[in-house]
mmCIF file of C-alpha atoms in Angstrom:
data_model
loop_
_atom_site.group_PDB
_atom_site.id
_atom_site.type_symbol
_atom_site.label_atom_id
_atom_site.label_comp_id
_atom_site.label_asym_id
_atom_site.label_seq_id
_atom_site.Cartn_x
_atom_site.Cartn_y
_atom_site.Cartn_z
ATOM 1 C CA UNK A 1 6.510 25.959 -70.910
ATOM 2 C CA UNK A 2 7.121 22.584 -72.163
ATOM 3 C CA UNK A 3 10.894 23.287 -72.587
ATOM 4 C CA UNK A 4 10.886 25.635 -69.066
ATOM 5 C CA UNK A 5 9.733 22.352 -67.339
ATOM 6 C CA UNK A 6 12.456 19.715 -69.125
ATOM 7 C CA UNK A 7 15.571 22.246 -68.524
ATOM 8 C CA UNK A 8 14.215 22.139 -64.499
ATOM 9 C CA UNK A 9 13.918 18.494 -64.653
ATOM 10 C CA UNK A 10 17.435 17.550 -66.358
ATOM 11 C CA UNK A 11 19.492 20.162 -64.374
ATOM 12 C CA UNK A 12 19.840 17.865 -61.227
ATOM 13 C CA UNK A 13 20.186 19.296 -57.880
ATOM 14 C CA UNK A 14 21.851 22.485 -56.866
ATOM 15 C CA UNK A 15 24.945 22.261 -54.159
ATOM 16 C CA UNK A 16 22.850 24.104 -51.975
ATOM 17 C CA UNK A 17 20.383 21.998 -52.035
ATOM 18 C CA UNK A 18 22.993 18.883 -51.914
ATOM 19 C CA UNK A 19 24.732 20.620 -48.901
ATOM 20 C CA UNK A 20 21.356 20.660 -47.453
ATOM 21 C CA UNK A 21 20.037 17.109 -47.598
ATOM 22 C CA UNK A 22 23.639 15.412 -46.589
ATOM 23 C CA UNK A 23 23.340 18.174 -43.331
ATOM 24 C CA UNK A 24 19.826 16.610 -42.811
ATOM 25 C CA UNK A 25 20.978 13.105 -43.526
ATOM 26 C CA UNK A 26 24.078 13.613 -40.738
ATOM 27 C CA UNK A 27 21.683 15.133 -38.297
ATOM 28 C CA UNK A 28 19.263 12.528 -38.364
ATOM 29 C CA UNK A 29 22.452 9.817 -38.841
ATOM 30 C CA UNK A 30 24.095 11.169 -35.654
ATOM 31 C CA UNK A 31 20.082 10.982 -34.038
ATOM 32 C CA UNK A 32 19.402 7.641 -34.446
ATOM 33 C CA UNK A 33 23.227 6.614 -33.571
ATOM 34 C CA UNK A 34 22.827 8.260 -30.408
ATOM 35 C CA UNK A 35 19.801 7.373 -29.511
ATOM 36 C CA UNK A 36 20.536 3.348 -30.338
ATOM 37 C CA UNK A 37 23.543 3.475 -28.104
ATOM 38 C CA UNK A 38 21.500 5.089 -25.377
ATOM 39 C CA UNK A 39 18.926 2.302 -25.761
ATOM 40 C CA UNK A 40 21.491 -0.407 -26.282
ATOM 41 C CA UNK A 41 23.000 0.526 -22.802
ATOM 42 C CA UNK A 42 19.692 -0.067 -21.029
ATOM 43 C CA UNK A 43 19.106 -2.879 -22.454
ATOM 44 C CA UNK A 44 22.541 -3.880 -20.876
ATOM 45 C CA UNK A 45 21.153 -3.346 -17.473
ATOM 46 C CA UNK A 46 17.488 -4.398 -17.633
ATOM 47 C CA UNK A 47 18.921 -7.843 -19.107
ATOM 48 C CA UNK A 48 21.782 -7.842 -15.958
ATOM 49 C CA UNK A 49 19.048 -6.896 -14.137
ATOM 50 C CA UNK A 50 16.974 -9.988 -14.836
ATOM 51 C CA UNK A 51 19.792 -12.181 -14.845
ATOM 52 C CA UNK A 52 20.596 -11.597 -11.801
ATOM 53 C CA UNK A 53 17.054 -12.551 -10.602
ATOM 54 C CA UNK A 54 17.092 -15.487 -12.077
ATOM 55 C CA UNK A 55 20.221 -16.605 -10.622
ATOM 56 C CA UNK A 56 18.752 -15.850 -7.249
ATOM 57 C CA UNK A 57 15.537 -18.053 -7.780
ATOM 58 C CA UNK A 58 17.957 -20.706 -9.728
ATOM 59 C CA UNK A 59 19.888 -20.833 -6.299
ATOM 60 C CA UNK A 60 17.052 -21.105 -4.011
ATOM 61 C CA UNK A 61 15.656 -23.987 -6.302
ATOM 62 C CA UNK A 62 18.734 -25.902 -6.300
ATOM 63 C CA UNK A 63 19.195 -25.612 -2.300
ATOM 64 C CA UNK A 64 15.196 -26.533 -2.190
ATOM 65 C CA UNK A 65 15.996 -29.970 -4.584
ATOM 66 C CA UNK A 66 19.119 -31.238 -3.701
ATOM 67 C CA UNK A 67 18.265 -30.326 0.564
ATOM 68 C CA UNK A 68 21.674 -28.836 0.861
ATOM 69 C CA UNK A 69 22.092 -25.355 1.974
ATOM 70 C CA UNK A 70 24.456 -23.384 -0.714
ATOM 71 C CA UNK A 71 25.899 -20.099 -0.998
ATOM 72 C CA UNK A 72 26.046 -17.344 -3.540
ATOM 73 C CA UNK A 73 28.777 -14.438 -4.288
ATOM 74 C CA UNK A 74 28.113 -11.355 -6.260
ATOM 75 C CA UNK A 75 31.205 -10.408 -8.320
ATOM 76 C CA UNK A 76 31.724 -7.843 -11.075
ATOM 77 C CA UNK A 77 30.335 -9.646 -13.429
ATOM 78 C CA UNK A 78 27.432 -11.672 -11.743
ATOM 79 C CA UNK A 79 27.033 -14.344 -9.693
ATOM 80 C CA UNK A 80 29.759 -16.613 -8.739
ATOM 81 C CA UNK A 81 30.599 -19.300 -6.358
ATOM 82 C CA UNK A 82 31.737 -18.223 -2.889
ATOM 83 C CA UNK A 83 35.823 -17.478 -2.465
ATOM 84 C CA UNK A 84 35.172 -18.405 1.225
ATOM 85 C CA UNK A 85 32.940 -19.982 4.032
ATOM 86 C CA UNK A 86 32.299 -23.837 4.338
ATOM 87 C CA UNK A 87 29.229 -23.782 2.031
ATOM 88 C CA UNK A 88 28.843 -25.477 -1.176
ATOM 89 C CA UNK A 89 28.208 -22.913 -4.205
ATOM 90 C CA UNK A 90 24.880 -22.920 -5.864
ATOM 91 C CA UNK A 91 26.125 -24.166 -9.627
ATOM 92 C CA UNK A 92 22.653 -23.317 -10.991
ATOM 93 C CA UNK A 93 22.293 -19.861 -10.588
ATOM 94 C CA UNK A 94 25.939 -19.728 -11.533
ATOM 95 C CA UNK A 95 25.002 -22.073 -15.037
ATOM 96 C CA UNK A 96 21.872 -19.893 -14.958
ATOM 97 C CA UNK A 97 23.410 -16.507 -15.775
ATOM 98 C CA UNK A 98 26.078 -18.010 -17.258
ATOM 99 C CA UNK A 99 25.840 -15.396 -20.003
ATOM 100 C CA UNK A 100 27.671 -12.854 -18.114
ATOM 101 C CA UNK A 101 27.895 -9.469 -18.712
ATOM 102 C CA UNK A 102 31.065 -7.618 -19.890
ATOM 103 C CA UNK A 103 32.024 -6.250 -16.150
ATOM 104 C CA UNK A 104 32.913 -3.010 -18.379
ATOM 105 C CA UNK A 105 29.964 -2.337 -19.819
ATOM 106 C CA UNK A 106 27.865 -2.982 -16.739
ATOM 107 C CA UNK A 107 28.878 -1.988 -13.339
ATOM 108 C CA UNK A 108 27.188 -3.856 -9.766
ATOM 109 C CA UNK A 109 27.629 -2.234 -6.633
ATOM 110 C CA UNK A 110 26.041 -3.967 -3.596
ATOM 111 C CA UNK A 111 25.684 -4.244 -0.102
ATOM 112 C CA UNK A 112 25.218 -7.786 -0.008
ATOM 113 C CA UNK A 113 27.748 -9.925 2.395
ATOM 114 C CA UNK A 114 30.051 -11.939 0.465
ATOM 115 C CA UNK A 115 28.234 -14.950 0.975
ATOM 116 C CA UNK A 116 24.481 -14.450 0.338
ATOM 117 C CA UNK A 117 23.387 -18.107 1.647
ATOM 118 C CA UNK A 118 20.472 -20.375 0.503
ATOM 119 C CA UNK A 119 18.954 -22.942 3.357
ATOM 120 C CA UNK A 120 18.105 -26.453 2.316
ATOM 121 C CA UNK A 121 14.272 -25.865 2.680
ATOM 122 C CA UNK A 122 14.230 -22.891 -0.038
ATOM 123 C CA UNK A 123 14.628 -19.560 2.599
ATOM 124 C CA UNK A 124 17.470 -16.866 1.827
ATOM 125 C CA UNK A 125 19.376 -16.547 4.718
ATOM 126 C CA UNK A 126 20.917 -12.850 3.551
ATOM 127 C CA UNK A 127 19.575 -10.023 1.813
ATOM 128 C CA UNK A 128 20.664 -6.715 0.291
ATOM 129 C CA UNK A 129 20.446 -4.228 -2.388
ATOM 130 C CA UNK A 130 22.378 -4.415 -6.075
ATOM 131 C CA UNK A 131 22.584 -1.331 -8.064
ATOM 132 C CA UNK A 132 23.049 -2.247 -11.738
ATOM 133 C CA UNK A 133 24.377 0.902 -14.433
ATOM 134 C CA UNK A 134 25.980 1.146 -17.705
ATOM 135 C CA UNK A 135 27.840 3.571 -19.516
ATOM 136 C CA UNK A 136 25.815 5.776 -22.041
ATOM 137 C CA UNK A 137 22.625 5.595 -19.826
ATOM 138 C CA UNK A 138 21.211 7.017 -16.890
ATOM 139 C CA UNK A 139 19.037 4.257 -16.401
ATOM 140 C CA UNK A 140 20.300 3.090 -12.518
ATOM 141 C CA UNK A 141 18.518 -0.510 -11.580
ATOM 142 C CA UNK A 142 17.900 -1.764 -8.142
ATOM 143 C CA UNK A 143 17.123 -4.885 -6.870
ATOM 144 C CA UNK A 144 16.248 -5.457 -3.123
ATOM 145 C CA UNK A 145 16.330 -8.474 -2.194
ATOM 146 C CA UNK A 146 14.590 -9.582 1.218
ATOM 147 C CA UNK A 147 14.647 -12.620 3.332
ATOM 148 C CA UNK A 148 13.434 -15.069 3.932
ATOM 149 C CA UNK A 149 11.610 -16.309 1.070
ATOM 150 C CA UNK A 150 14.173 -14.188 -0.543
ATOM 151 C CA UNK A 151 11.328 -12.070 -2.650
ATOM 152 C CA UNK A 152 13.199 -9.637 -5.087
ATOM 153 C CA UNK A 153 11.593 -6.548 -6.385
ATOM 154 C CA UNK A 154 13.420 -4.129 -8.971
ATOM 155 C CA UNK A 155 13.028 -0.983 -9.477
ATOM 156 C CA UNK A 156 14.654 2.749 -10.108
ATOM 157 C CA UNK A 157 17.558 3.852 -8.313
ATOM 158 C CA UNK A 158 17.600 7.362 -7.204
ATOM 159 C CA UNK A 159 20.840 7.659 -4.674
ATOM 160 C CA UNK A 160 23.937 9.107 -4.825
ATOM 161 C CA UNK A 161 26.703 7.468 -7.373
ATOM 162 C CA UNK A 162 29.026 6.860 -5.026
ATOM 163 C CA UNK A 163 29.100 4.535 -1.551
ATOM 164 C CA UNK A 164 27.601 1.776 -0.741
ATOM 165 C CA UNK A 165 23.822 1.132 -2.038
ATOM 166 C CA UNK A 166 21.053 2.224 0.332
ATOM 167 C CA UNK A 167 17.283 0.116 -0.192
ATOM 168 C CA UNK A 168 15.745 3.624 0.453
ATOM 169 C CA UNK A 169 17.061 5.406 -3.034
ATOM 170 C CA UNK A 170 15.396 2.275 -4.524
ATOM 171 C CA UNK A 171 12.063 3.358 -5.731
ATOM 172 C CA UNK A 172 8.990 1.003 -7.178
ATOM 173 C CA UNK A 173 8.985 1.698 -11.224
ATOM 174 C CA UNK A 174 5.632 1.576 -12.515
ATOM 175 C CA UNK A 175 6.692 0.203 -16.014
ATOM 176 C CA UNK A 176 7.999 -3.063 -14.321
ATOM 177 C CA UNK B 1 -3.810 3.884 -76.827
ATOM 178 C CA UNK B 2 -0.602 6.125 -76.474
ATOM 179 C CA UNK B 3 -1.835 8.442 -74.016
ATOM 180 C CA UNK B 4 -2.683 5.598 -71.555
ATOM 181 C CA UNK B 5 0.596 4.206 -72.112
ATOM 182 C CA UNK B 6 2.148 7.711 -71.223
ATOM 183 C CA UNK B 7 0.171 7.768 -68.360
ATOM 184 C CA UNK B 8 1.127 4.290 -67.189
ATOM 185 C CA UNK B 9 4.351 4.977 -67.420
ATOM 186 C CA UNK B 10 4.172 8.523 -65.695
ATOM 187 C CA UNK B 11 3.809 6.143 -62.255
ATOM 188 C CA UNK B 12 1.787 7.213 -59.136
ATOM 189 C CA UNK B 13 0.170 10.267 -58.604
ATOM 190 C CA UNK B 14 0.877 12.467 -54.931
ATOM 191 C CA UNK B 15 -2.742 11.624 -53.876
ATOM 192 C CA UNK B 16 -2.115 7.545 -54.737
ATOM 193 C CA UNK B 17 1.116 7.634 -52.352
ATOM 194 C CA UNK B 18 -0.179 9.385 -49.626
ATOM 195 C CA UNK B 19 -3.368 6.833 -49.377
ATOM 196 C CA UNK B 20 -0.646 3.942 -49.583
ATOM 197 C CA UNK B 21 1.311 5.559 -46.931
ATOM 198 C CA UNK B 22 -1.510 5.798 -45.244
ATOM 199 C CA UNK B 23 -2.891 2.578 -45.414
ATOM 200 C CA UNK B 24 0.101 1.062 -44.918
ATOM 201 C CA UNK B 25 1.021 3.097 -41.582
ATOM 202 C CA UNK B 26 -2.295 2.204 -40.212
ATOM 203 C CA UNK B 27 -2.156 -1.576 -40.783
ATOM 204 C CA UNK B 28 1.555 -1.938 -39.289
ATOM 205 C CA UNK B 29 0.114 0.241 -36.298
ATOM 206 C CA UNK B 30 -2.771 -1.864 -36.040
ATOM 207 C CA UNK B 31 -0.174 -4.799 -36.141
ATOM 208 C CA UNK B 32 2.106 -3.062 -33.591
ATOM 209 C CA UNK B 33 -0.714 -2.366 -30.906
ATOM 210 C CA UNK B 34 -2.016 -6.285 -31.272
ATOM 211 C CA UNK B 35 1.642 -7.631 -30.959
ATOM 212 C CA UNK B 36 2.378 -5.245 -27.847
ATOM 213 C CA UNK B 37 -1.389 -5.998 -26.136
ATOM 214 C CA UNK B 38 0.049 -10.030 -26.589
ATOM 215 C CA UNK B 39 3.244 -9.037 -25.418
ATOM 216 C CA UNK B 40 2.052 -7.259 -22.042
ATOM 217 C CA UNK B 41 -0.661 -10.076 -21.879
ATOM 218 C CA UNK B 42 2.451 -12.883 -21.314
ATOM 219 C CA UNK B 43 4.389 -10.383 -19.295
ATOM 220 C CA UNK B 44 1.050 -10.079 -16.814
ATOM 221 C CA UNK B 45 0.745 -13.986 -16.947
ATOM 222 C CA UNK B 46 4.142 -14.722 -16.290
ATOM 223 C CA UNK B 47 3.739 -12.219 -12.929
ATOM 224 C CA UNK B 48 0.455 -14.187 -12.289
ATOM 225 C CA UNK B 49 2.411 -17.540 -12.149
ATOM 226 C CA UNK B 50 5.729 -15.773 -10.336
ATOM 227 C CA UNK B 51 3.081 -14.278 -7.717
ATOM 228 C CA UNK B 52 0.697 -16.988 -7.247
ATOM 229 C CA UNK B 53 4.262 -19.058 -6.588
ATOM 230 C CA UNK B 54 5.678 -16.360 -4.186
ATOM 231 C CA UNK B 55 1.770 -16.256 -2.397
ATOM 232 C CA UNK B 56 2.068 -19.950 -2.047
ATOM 233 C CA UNK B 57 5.551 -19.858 -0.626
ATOM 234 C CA UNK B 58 4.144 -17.172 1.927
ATOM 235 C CA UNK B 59 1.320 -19.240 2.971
ATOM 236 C CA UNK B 60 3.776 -22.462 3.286
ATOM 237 C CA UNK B 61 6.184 -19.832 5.740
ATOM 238 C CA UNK B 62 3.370 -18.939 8.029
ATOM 239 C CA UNK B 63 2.254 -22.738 8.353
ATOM 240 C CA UNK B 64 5.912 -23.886 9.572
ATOM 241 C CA UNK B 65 6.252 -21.330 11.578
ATOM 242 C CA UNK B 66 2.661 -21.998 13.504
ATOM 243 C CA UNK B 67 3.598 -25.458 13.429
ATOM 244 C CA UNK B 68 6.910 -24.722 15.506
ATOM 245 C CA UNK B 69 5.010 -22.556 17.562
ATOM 246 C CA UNK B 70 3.257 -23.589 21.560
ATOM 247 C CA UNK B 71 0.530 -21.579 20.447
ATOM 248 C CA UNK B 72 -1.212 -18.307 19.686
ATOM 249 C CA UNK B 73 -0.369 -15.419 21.613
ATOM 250 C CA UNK B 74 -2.114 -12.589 22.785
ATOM 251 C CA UNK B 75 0.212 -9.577 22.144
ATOM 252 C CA UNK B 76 -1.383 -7.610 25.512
ATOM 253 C CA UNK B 77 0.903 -10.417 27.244
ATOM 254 C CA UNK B 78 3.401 -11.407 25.484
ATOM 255 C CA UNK B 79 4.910 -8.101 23.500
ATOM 256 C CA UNK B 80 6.285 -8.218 20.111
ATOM 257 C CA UNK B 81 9.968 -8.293 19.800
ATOM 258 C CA UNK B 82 10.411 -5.528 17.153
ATOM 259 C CA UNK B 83 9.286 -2.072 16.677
ATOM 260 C CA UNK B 84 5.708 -1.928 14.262
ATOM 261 C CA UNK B 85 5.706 1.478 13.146
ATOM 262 C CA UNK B 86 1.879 1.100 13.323
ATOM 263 C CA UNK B 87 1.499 -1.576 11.535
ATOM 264 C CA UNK B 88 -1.636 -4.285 12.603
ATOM 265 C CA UNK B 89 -0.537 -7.508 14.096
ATOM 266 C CA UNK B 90 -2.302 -10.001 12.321
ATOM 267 C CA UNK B 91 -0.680 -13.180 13.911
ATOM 268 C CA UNK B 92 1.383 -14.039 17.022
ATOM 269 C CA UNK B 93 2.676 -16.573 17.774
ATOM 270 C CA UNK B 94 4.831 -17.719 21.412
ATOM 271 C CA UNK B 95 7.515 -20.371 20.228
ATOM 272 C CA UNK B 96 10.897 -22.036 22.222
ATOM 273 C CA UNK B 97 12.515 -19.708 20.213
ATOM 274 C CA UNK B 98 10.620 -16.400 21.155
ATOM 275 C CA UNK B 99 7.679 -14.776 19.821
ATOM 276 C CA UNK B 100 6.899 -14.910 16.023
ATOM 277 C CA UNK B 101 5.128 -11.550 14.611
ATOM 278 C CA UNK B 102 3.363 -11.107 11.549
ATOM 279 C CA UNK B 103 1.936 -7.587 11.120
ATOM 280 C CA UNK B 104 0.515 -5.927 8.219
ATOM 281 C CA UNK B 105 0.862 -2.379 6.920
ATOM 282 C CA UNK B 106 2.314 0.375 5.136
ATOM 283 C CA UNK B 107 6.297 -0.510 3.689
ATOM 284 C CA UNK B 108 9.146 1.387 5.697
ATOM 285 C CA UNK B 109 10.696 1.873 2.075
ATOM 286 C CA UNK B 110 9.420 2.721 -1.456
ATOM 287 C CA UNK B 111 10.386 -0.320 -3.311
ATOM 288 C CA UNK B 112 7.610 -2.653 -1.934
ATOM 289 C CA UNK B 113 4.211 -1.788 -3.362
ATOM 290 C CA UNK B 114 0.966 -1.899 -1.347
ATOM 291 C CA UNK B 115 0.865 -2.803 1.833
ATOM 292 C CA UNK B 116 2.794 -5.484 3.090
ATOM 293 C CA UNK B 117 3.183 -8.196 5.453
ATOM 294 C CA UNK B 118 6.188 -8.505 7.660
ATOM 295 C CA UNK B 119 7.611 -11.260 9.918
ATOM 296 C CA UNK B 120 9.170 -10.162 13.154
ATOM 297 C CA UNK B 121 10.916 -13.368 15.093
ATOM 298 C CA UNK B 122 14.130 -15.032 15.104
ATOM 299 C CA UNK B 123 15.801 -15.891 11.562
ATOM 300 C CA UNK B 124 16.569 -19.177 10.078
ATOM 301 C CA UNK B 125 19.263 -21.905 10.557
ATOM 302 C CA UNK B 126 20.822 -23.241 7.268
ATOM 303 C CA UNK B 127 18.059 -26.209 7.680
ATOM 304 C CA UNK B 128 15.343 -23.939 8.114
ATOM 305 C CA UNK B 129 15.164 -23.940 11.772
ATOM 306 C CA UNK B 130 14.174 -21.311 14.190
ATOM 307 C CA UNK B 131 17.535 -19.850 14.982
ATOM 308 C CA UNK B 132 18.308 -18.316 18.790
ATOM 309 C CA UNK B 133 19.155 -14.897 17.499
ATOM 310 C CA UNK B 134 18.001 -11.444 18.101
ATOM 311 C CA UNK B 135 14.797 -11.249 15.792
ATOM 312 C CA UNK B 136 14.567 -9.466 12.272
ATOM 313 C CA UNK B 137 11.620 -7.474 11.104
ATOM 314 C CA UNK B 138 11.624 -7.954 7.297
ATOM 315 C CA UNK B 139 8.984 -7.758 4.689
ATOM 316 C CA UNK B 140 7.671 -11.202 3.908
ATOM 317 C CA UNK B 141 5.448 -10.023 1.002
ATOM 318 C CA UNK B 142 4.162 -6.984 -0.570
ATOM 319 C CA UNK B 143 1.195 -5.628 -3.109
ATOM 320 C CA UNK B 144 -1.309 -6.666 -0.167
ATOM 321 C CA UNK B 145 -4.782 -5.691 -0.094
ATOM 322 C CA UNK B 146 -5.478 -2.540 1.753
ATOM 323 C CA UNK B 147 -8.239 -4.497 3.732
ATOM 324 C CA UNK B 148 -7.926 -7.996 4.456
ATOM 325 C CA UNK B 149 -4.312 -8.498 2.498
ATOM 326 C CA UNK B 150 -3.503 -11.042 5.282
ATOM 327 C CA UNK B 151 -6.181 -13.130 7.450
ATOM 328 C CA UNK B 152 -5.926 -16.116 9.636
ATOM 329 C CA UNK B 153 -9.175 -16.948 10.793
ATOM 330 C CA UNK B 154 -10.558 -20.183 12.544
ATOM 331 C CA UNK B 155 -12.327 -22.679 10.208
ATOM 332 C CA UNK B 156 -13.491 -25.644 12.128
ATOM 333 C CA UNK B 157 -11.925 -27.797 15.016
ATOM 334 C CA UNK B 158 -7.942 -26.735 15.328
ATOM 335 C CA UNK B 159 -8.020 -25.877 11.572
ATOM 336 C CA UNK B 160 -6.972 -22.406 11.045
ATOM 337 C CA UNK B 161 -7.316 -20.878 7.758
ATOM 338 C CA UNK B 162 -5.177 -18.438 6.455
ATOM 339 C CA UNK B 163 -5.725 -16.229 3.487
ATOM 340 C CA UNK B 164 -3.929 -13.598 1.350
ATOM 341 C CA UNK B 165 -5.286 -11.116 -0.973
ATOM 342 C CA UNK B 166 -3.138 -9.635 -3.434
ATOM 343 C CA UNK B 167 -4.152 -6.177 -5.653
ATOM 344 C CA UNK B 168 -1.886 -4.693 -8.137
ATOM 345 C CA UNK B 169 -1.795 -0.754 -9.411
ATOM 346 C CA UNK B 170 -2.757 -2.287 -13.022
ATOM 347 C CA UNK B 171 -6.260 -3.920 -11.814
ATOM 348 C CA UNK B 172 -4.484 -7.409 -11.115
ATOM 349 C CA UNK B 173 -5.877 -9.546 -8.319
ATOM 350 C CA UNK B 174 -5.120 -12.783 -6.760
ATOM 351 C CA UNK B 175 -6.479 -14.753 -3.703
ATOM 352 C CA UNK B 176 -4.407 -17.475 -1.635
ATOM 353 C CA UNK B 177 -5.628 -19.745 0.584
ATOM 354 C CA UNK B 178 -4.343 -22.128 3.257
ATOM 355 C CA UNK B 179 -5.958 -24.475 5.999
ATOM 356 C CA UNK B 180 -2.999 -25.475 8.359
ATOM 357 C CA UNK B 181 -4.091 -28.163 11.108
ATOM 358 C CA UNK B 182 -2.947 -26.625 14.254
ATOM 359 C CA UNK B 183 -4.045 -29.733 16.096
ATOM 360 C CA UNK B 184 -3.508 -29.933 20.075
ATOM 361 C CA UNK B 185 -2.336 -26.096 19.499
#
């Protein structure tokens, strides 16, 4: 018996059995792989999400402070200063979110107007809706932005991928 | 003497392992549960604090607006200037720039939470003036009480009190309050 158990014990593992756990090993590899890429994606567009928030409230803050109205511009890759229009651009939501995101590996479409504009008393003169995605995740964001006290709210967006984002498709998420 | 040290050195026994692993899984879960109650604990805070700010805000909107404005108005005479889907005017007000109405209700789109309150009146100038536009309907705030979410009730000589109430899905209240001297108004 004694010898029946030490033969078992020194003869290693078969190939089949080798074959076996690397298969398992892959599987479970190619799992977790996946399913951290998935997750790292919407972690790219909650964060874009957010940052884009606080660049709004960073603008508003800076209009309310200095008394000066200022203006906003949505770009690929987050908020900017205006191209155009007579007003000032609001340098602290554009400092704010100055960790912009890699315009490839988040995409913003929006129906804002090119310059969303902050009044010297605090009130957002413009309002929209942002749709934020990534690749690798089906996760669609949504902020809505109203006026005038310029209250955000994000949530789940459920429209089409294409055209211009609608503030309907945008529902309330319960996990935010 | 030599059979303990075989023993010792045969390592742990199935049984031993599994109550380690067992052990061990329930203290990091116990660990996991107390650092994600903390964790939604800051995140409901923080929303306390961005609320109560927002509430404030709201309040603060309402009293400039009432202080531009000749007076109350009695919607029976003087009609709103947007469509209220059934929504309850809660305050009207007749200014230069036409009539200012705050009604309160169910949201025209799924994003906004509760009921909310919306403005109705002519938009703001880049000062915060009353602009001489055609008016804009637009939610003002949302997650209002079903019943008494918005309130502005007399308190005293020309002092008119207004009050929000604020309920959220996970049991989260909060109460705002305002007394704006309307004066000669």
């Amino acid at each position: 018996m004694r010898r029946f158990e030490q033969s078992q014990a020194s003869s290693g593992f078969s190939l089949a059995e080798l074959l076996v756990a690397v298969a398992v090993l892959g599987l479970l590899t190619s799992l977790a792989i996946d399913g951290g890429q998935r997750s790292l994606a919407r972690m790219r567009v909650e964060a874009a999400s957010r940052r884009l928030g606080v660049g709004l409230e960073a603008a508003r803050r800076q209009a309310q402070s200095h008394g000066q109205p200022c203006a906003l511009e949505l770009g690929a890759s987050g908020w900017s200063e205006p191209s155009g229009g007579s007003l000032a651009g609001c340098l602290a939501a554009v400092v704010a979110s100055s960790e912009q995101q890699d315009s490839d590996a988040v995409t913003l479409q929006h129906n804002l107007p090119g310059a969303l504009r902050f009044s010297s008393n605090g009130l957002i003169l413009d309002g929209g809706t942002v749709v934020i995605a990534a690749p690798g995740t089906e996760l669609r964001r949504c902020l809505v932005v109203s006026l005038p006290l310029g209250v955000s709210r994000l949530g789940r967006y459920t429209g089409p991928l294409d055209g211009p984002p609608s503030s309907s498709a945008c529902l309330a998420d319960g996990a935010l | 003497m030599k059979a303990i040290a075989k023993a010792n050195a045969r390592g742990f026994s199935l049984v031993e392992l599994l109550l380690a692993l067992l052990i061990g899984c329930s203290l990091s879960g116990l660990l996991l549960q107390a650092v994600l109650a903390e964790l939604t604990s800051g995140q409901r805070f923080a929303r306390v604090l961005r609320e109560r700010a927002v509430a404030r805000r709201t309040l603060e909107l309402v009293r400039g607006d009432l202080l531009q404005a000749r007076g109350l108005a009695d919607p029976a005479a003087l009609a709103p200037a947007c469509n209220l889907a059934g929504r309850s005017v809660v305050l009207h007000l007749d200014t230069a720039s036409g009539p200012i109405t705050y009604s309160l209700g169910k949201p025209a789109e799924p994003i906004w939470r509760g009921q909310v309150l919306m403005r109705c009146g002519p938009a703001y100038g880049l000062h915060g003036e009353l602009g001489s536009g055609a008016a804009q309907n637009r939610v003002v705030l949302d997650a209002l009480a079903a019943s008494a979410g918005f309130r502005a009730q007399p308190a005293g000589a020309g002092v008119l009190q207004l009050e929000l109430a604020q309920a959220w899905a996970d049991g989260g209240r909060l109460s705002s309050r305002l007394p704006v001297a309307i004066g000669a108004n």
